[in-house]
Coordinates of C-alpha atoms in Angstrom, one line a residue:
M1 CA 16.8 -43.0 -13.4
N2 CA 17.4 -46.7 -13.4
G3 CA 14.6 -48.9 -14.6
S4 CA 12.7 -51.0 -12.1
V5 CA 13.5 -54.6 -11.9
F6 CA 10.5 -56.9 -11.5
K7 CA 10.8 -60.5 -10.4
K8 CA 8.3 -63.0 -11.6
L9 CA 6.4 -64.8 -8.9
A10 CA 5.2 -68.4 -9.6
I11 CA 2.7 -70.5 -7.6
A12 CA 3.0 -74.3 -7.8
L13 CA -0.3 -76.2 -8.4
L14 CA -0.7 -79.0 -6.0
G15 CA -2.2 -82.3 -7.0
C16 CA -3.1 -85.5 -5.2
T17 CA -3.8 -89.0 -6.6
L18 CA -7.1 -90.7 -5.8
F19 CA -7.2 -94.5 -5.5
W20 CA -10.4 -96.4 -6.3
G21 CA -11.2 -100.1 -6.1
V22 CA -8.1 -101.4 -4.3
P23 CA -7.8 -105.2 -4.2
A24 CA -7.8 -106.9 -0.8
C25 CA -4.4 -108.5 -1.3
A26 CA -2.9 -105.1 -1.9
Q27 CA -4.5 -103.3 1.1
T28 CA -1.3 -103.1 3.2
D29 CA 0.9 -101.7 0.5
S30 CA -1.9 -99.4 -0.6
T31 CA -2.3 -98.0 2.9
Q32 CA 1.4 -97.4 3.2
T33 CA 1.5 -95.7 -0.2
D34 CA -1.6 -93.6 0.6
S35 CA 0.0 -92.5 3.9
A36 CA 3.2 -91.5 2.2
Q37 CA 1.3 -89.5 -0.4
T38 CA -0.9 -87.9 2.2
A39 CA 2.2 -86.8 4.1
T40 CA 3.7 -85.5 0.9
V41 CA 0.5 -83.5 0.1
Q42 CA 0.4 -82.1 3.6
T43 CA 4.1 -81.0 3.3
E44 CA 3.5 -79.4 0.0
A45 CA 0.4 -77.6 1.3
A46 CA 2.4 -76.3 4.3
I47 CA 5.0 -75.0 1.8
D48 CA 2.3 -73.5 -0.3
S49 CA 0.6 -71.8 2.6
S50 CA 3.8 -69.9 3.4
F51 CA 3.3 -68.0 0.2
R52 CA 0.3 -65.7 0.0
T53 CA -0.9 -63.2 -2.6
S54 CA -3.7 -60.7 -2.9
V55 CA -5.0 -58.1 -5.3
N56 CA -6.7 -55.0 -3.9
H57 CA -8.7 -52.2 -5.5
N58 CA -10.0 -49.2 -3.5
F59 CA -12.1 -46.1 -4.4
T60 CA -11.8 -43.2 -2.0
W61 CA -14.1 -40.3 -1.2
A62 CA -13.1 -37.5 1.1
A63 CA -14.8 -34.7 2.9
F64 CA -12.7 -31.7 4.0
V65 CA -13.2 -28.8 6.4
L66 CA -10.5 -26.1 5.7
T67 CA -9.9 -23.9 8.8
H68 CA -9.3 -20.2 8.8
K69 CA -5.5 -20.9 9.0
A70 CA -5.7 -22.5 5.6
L71 CA -7.9 -19.7 4.2
R72 CA -6.5 -16.5 5.6
N73 CA -4.4 -15.8 2.5
S74 CA -7.0 -16.9 0.0
E75 CA -8.0 -14.1 -2.4
S76 CA -11.8 -14.9 -2.0
L77 CA -12.1 -16.9 1.2
H78 CA -9.7 -15.0 3.6
N79 CA -12.6 -13.9 5.8
W80 CA -14.2 -17.3 6.1
P81 CA -13.9 -19.1 9.4
F82 CA -14.0 -22.5 7.6
F83 CA -14.9 -23.9 4.2
P84 CA -16.3 -27.5 3.7
L85 CA -16.0 -29.5 0.5
A86 CA -16.3 -33.2 -0.6
A87 CA -15.3 -35.1 -3.6
P88 CA -14.1 -38.5 -4.9
I89 CA -10.3 -38.2 -4.7
A90 CA -8.5 -41.5 -5.6
W91 CA -8.5 -45.0 -7.1
N92 CA -5.8 -47.3 -5.8
S93 CA -4.8 -50.8 -7.0
D94 CA -2.1 -53.0 -5.8
F95 CA -0.7 -56.6 -5.9
R96 CA 0.8 -57.9 -2.6
A97 CA 2.8 -61.1 -1.9
E98 CA 4.1 -62.6 1.3
K99 CA 6.6 -65.4 1.8
D100 CA 7.5 -66.9 5.2
L101 CA 11.2 -67.6 5.5
G102 CA 11.1 -70.1 8.3
K103 CA 9.3 -69.3 11.5
L104 CA 11.0 -66.0 12.3
L105 CA 11.2 -64.0 9.0
T106 CA 8.5 -62.9 6.5
L107 CA 9.3 -61.2 3.2
K108 CA 6.6 -58.9 1.8
G109 CA 6.3 -57.2 -1.6
M110 CA 3.9 -54.8 -3.2
V111 CA 3.5 -53.1 -6.6
G112 CA 0.7 -50.6 -7.1
S113 CA -0.7 -47.6 -8.8
N114 CA -2.9 -44.7 -7.8
L115 CA -5.0 -42.1 -9.7
S116 CA -6.1 -39.1 -7.7
I117 CA -7.4 -35.6 -8.4
M118 CA -3.8 -34.5 -8.0
D119 CA -1.7 -37.1 -9.7
L120 CA -1.0 -40.4 -11.3
G121 CA 1.6 -42.6 -9.7
F122 CA 3.2 -46.0 -9.5
N123 CA 5.0 -47.5 -6.5
S124 CA 6.6 -50.6 -5.2
D125 CA 7.7 -51.8 -1.8
I126 CA 9.6 -54.7 -0.2
T127 CA 9.8 -55.3 3.5
L128 CA 11.6 -57.9 5.7
E129 CA 9.7 -58.6 8.9
A130 CA 11.2 -60.4 11.9
I131 CA 8.9 -62.2 14.3
H132 CA 6.2 -59.7 13.4
L133 CA 7.8 -57.2 15.7
L134 CA 10.7 -55.6 13.6
E135 CA 10.7 -54.5 10.0
L136 CA 13.1 -53.1 7.5
G137 CA 11.8 -51.8 4.2
I138 CA 12.5 -49.9 1.0
S139 CA 10.0 -48.4 -1.4
A140 CA 10.2 -46.5 -4.7
N141 CA 7.7 -44.3 -6.5
I142 CA 7.3 -42.2 -9.6
H143 CA 4.4 -39.9 -10.4
S144 CA 3.2 -36.9 -12.4
S145 CA 0.6 -34.3 -11.3
F146 CA -2.2 -32.3 -12.8
N147 CA -2.5 -28.5 -12.8
Y148 CA -5.8 -26.7 -12.8
G149 CA -4.7 -23.3 -14.3
S150 CA -4.4 -20.5 -11.7
Y151 CA -6.9 -22.2 -9.4
A152 CA -4.6 -25.0 -8.2
T153 CA -1.0 -25.8 -8.9
F154 CA 0.2 -29.3 -8.1
M155 CA 3.3 -29.5 -10.3
G156 CA 6.1 -27.1 -11.3
V157 CA 9.3 -25.4 -10.2
Y158 CA 9.2 -22.3 -8.1
N159 CA 10.3 -19.1 -9.8
A160 CA 11.5 -16.7 -7.0
E161 CA 11.7 -13.7 -9.4
E162 CA 8.1 -13.9 -10.3
G163 CA 6.8 -15.2 -7.0
A164 CA 4.9 -18.1 -8.6
F165 CA 5.4 -21.7 -9.9
D166 CA 6.4 -22.3 -13.5
R167 CA 3.7 -24.9 -14.2
D168 CA 4.6 -28.2 -16.0
M169 CA 2.0 -30.1 -18.0
F170 CA 1.0 -33.5 -16.9
M171 CA 3.4 -36.3 -18.1
T172 CA 6.0 -33.7 -19.2
A173 CA 7.8 -33.9 -15.8
F174 CA 8.0 -36.5 -13.1
S175 CA 8.9 -36.8 -9.4
Y176 CA 10.5 -40.0 -8.3
G177 CA 12.0 -41.2 -5.0
I178 CA 13.3 -44.0 -2.8
K179 CA 12.3 -44.4 0.9
Y180 CA 14.3 -46.4 3.5
R181 CA 12.5 -47.2 6.7
V182 CA 12.8 -49.1 9.9
G183 CA 10.0 -49.8 12.4
A184 CA 9.0 -51.9 15.3
T185 CA 5.8 -53.1 16.9
I186 CA 5.5 -53.1 20.7
P187 CA 2.4 -54.9 22.0
L188 CA 1.7 -52.9 25.2
I189 CA -1.2 -55.3 25.8
A190 CA 1.4 -57.8 27.0
F191 CA 2.3 -55.6 29.9
L192 CA -1.2 -54.5 30.8
P193 CA -4.0 -56.3 32.6
R194 CA -5.9 -58.4 30.1
S195 CA -9.1 -56.7 29.1
K196 CA -11.0 -55.5 26.0
W197 CA -10.0 -52.0 27.0
T198 CA -6.3 -52.6 27.2
R199 CA -5.5 -53.7 23.6
I200 CA -2.8 -51.1 22.9
V201 CA 0.1 -51.3 20.4
L202 CA 2.9 -48.9 19.9
R203 CA 4.7 -48.7 16.5
P204 CA 7.8 -46.4 16.4
N205 CA 9.4 -45.8 13.1
A206 CA 12.0 -43.8 11.2
N207 CA 12.4 -43.1 7.5
W208 CA 14.7 -41.3 5.1
T209 CA 13.4 -40.4 1.6
F210 CA 15.4 -39.3 -1.4
T211 CA 13.3 -37.3 -4.0
K212 CA 14.0 -35.7 -7.3
Y213 CA 12.1 -33.8 -9.9
T214 CA 13.1 -34.2 -13.5
N215 CA 12.7 -30.4 -14.4
A216 CA 14.4 -29.0 -11.2
E217 CA 18.1 -28.2 -10.6
E218 CA 19.9 -28.5 -7.2
G219 CA 18.7 -25.7 -4.9
E220 CA 15.3 -25.2 -6.5
I221 CA 12.0 -25.8 -4.7
W222 CA 9.4 -27.7 -6.6
K223 CA 6.0 -29.2 -6.3
C224 CA 4.6 -32.5 -7.5
G225 CA 1.6 -33.1 -5.3
S226 CA 0.5 -31.0 -2.3
E227 CA 3.8 -30.3 -0.6
Y228 CA 6.9 -28.3 -1.3
S229 CA 10.0 -30.4 -2.0
A230 CA 13.6 -30.3 -3.3
N231 CA 16.1 -32.6 -4.9
G232 CA 17.7 -34.4 -1.9
Y233 CA 17.0 -36.2 1.3
R234 CA 14.4 -35.6 4.0
Y235 CA 13.6 -37.5 7.2
R236 CA 10.8 -38.3 9.6
Y237 CA 11.0 -39.8 13.0
G238 CA 7.9 -40.7 15.0
G239 CA 5.4 -43.4 15.8
T240 CA 1.8 -44.5 16.1
L241 CA -0.2 -45.4 19.2
I242 CA -2.9 -47.9 18.2
Y243 CA -5.8 -48.4 20.6
M244 CA -8.2 -51.2 19.6
L245 CA -11.7 -50.3 20.7
P246 CA -14.4 -52.8 21.7
F247 CA -16.9 -51.2 19.2
Q248 CA -18.1 -52.8 16.0
R249 CA -18.4 -49.5 14.0
F250 CA -15.4 -47.8 15.6
P251 CA -12.8 -50.5 15.9
M252 CA -9.6 -48.5 16.3
L253 CA -8.3 -45.1 17.6
M254 CA -4.8 -44.0 16.6
V255 CA -2.6 -41.1 17.4
N256 CA 0.4 -40.5 15.1
A257 CA 3.2 -38.1 16.1
G258 CA 6.4 -37.2 14.5
V259 CA 9.0 -34.7 13.5
G260 CA 10.3 -34.2 10.0
G261 CA 12.3 -32.0 7.7
F262 CA 15.1 -31.8 5.1
L263 CA 18.6 -33.1 5.9
R264 CA 21.4 -30.6 5.7
S265 CA 22.8 -32.4 2.7
T266 CA 19.9 -31.1 0.7
K267 CA 20.9 -27.7 -0.8
F268 CA 18.6 -24.6 -1.3
D269 CA 19.2 -21.4 -3.1
E270 CA 20.1 -18.4 -0.9
V271 CA 16.8 -16.7 -1.8
Y272 CA 15.1 -19.2 0.5
D273 CA 17.2 -18.5 3.6
G274 CA 14.5 -16.4 5.2
Y275 CA 11.9 -19.1 4.7
D276 CA 14.2 -21.5 6.6
P277 CA 13.8 -24.7 4.5
Y278 CA 15.5 -26.8 7.2
F279 CA 12.7 -26.0 9.7
K280 CA 11.6 -29.0 11.8
T281 CA 7.9 -29.6 11.5
F282 CA 6.2 -31.4 14.5
S283 CA 2.8 -33.0 13.9
I284 CA 0.2 -34.8 15.9
M285 CA -2.6 -36.6 14.1
P286 CA -5.5 -38.3 15.9
M287 CA -7.4 -40.8 13.8
L288 CA -10.6 -42.7 14.3
S289 CA -11.4 -45.6 12.0
I290 CA -15.0 -46.4 10.9
K291 CA -16.2 -49.8 9.8
V292 CA -19.5 -49.6 7.8
N293 CA -19.4 -53.1 6.5
E294 CA -17.0 -55.6 4.8
K295 CA -16.7 -53.3 1.7
W296 CA -16.9 -49.8 3.2
N297 CA -14.4 -48.4 5.7
G298 CA -13.6 -44.8 6.7
M299 CA -11.3 -42.6 8.8
I300 CA -11.8 -39.3 10.6
M301 CA -8.6 -37.3 11.2
A302 CA -7.1 -33.9 12.0
N303 CA -3.5 -32.9 11.7
F304 CA -2.2 -30.5 14.4
S305 CA 1.2 -29.3 13.5
R306 CA 4.0 -26.8 14.5
D307 CA 4.6 -24.7 11.4
R308 CA 6.5 -21.6 10.4
K309 CA 5.4 -18.3 11.7
Y310 CA 6.2 -15.4 9.3
R311 CA 6.8 -11.7 9.8
N312 CA 3.8 -11.0 7.5
Y313 CA 0.5 -12.4 8.8
H314 CA -1.1 -11.9 5.4
Y315 CA 0.7 -12.5 2.1
E316 CA 0.0 -13.8 -1.4
V317 CA -0.4 -17.5 -1.2
T318 CA 2.0 -18.0 -4.1
E319 CA 4.7 -16.0 -2.1
E320 CA 5.0 -18.2 1.0
L321 CA 8.4 -19.4 0.0
L322 CA 9.7 -15.8 0.0
Q323 CA 8.4 -15.0 3.5
E324 CA 10.7 -14.5 6.5
R325 CA 10.2 -16.9 9.4
I326 CA 10.3 -15.3 12.8
G327 CA 9.1 -18.2 14.9
S328 CA 6.7 -21.1 15.0
E329 CA 3.0 -21.6 15.7
W330 CA 0.7 -24.6 16.3
G331 CA -2.6 -25.1 14.5
T332 CA -4.6 -27.2 12.1
K333 CA -5.3 -26.4 8.5
V334 CA -7.7 -29.2 7.7
I335 CA -10.1 -31.8 9.3
M336 CA -10.8 -34.7 7.0
A337 CA -13.0 -37.7 6.7
T338 CA -12.3 -40.4 4.1
F339 CA -14.4 -43.4 3.0
S340 CA -13.0 -46.2 0.9
R341 CA -14.9 -48.9 -1.0
K342 CA -13.0 -52.2 -1.6
F343 CA -13.5 -54.1 -4.9

């Protein structure tokens, strides 16, 4: 893995000269000099205002409701219709910078870190935005996850012979990846009657992500987080419909839809043929934003997805990767509410 290259950002400090007690005989020259210096200061201020930075810290709590679909293969909760839980889940910090390149282009950069109940990660991103409507970006990340014994496995390589993950200890293995993305912003409000009820924006996007796990070979399935993955490329095509609401506490309603999966260039061992690793997953996620105050914000969301349907309705949760797919089914596994506090 190549090392990250960080560029130093410098902000010029602006100064202006103050004149005091100007003689009357020098009034004309002083006025001209002052005007020239004022123009210079204004020009420098305009240049400086094209470069913006910010540092952000967020602490996130989450409340989950796991549905029966998520519980039906649980050893102790398989008869429960749902199961609620809540916990603090993550701390995120990032540094962001923006630079206007003329009137049409904006270059954005970000470096950040996150610590959650699942993992510790570092990420960076750079985006070129054109007229605030088109964007082209690339991001990179590296992280390592925690395991909680037999209760929860978030990192390891799947062992098909044993039907379970070979767990790796935190910081002994890492997942890293690079994501390429393109996106657009279509302000539908420009084509609708002007009203507080017609502020709608559509944001289509596409991304391709290369991921790799340091302890996995080609063809193996691994976990570093909450999802199954493999060394290679995956894709996602979709978009988000953003409806800005005229309510102070509920300012925005969003619906995200997309399809994703692994590219055929990503190889899998033959033992996973029945599982169908190239299966296309469709998802629809409605989201409602909540604004408590300037520091606290929240989101309520549910993910409805088209997932694999297996020949066996009940199976050991650790043996999902060995099941035979016979079709597909729609449903939701979790309904979630998150609340974040800015620092």
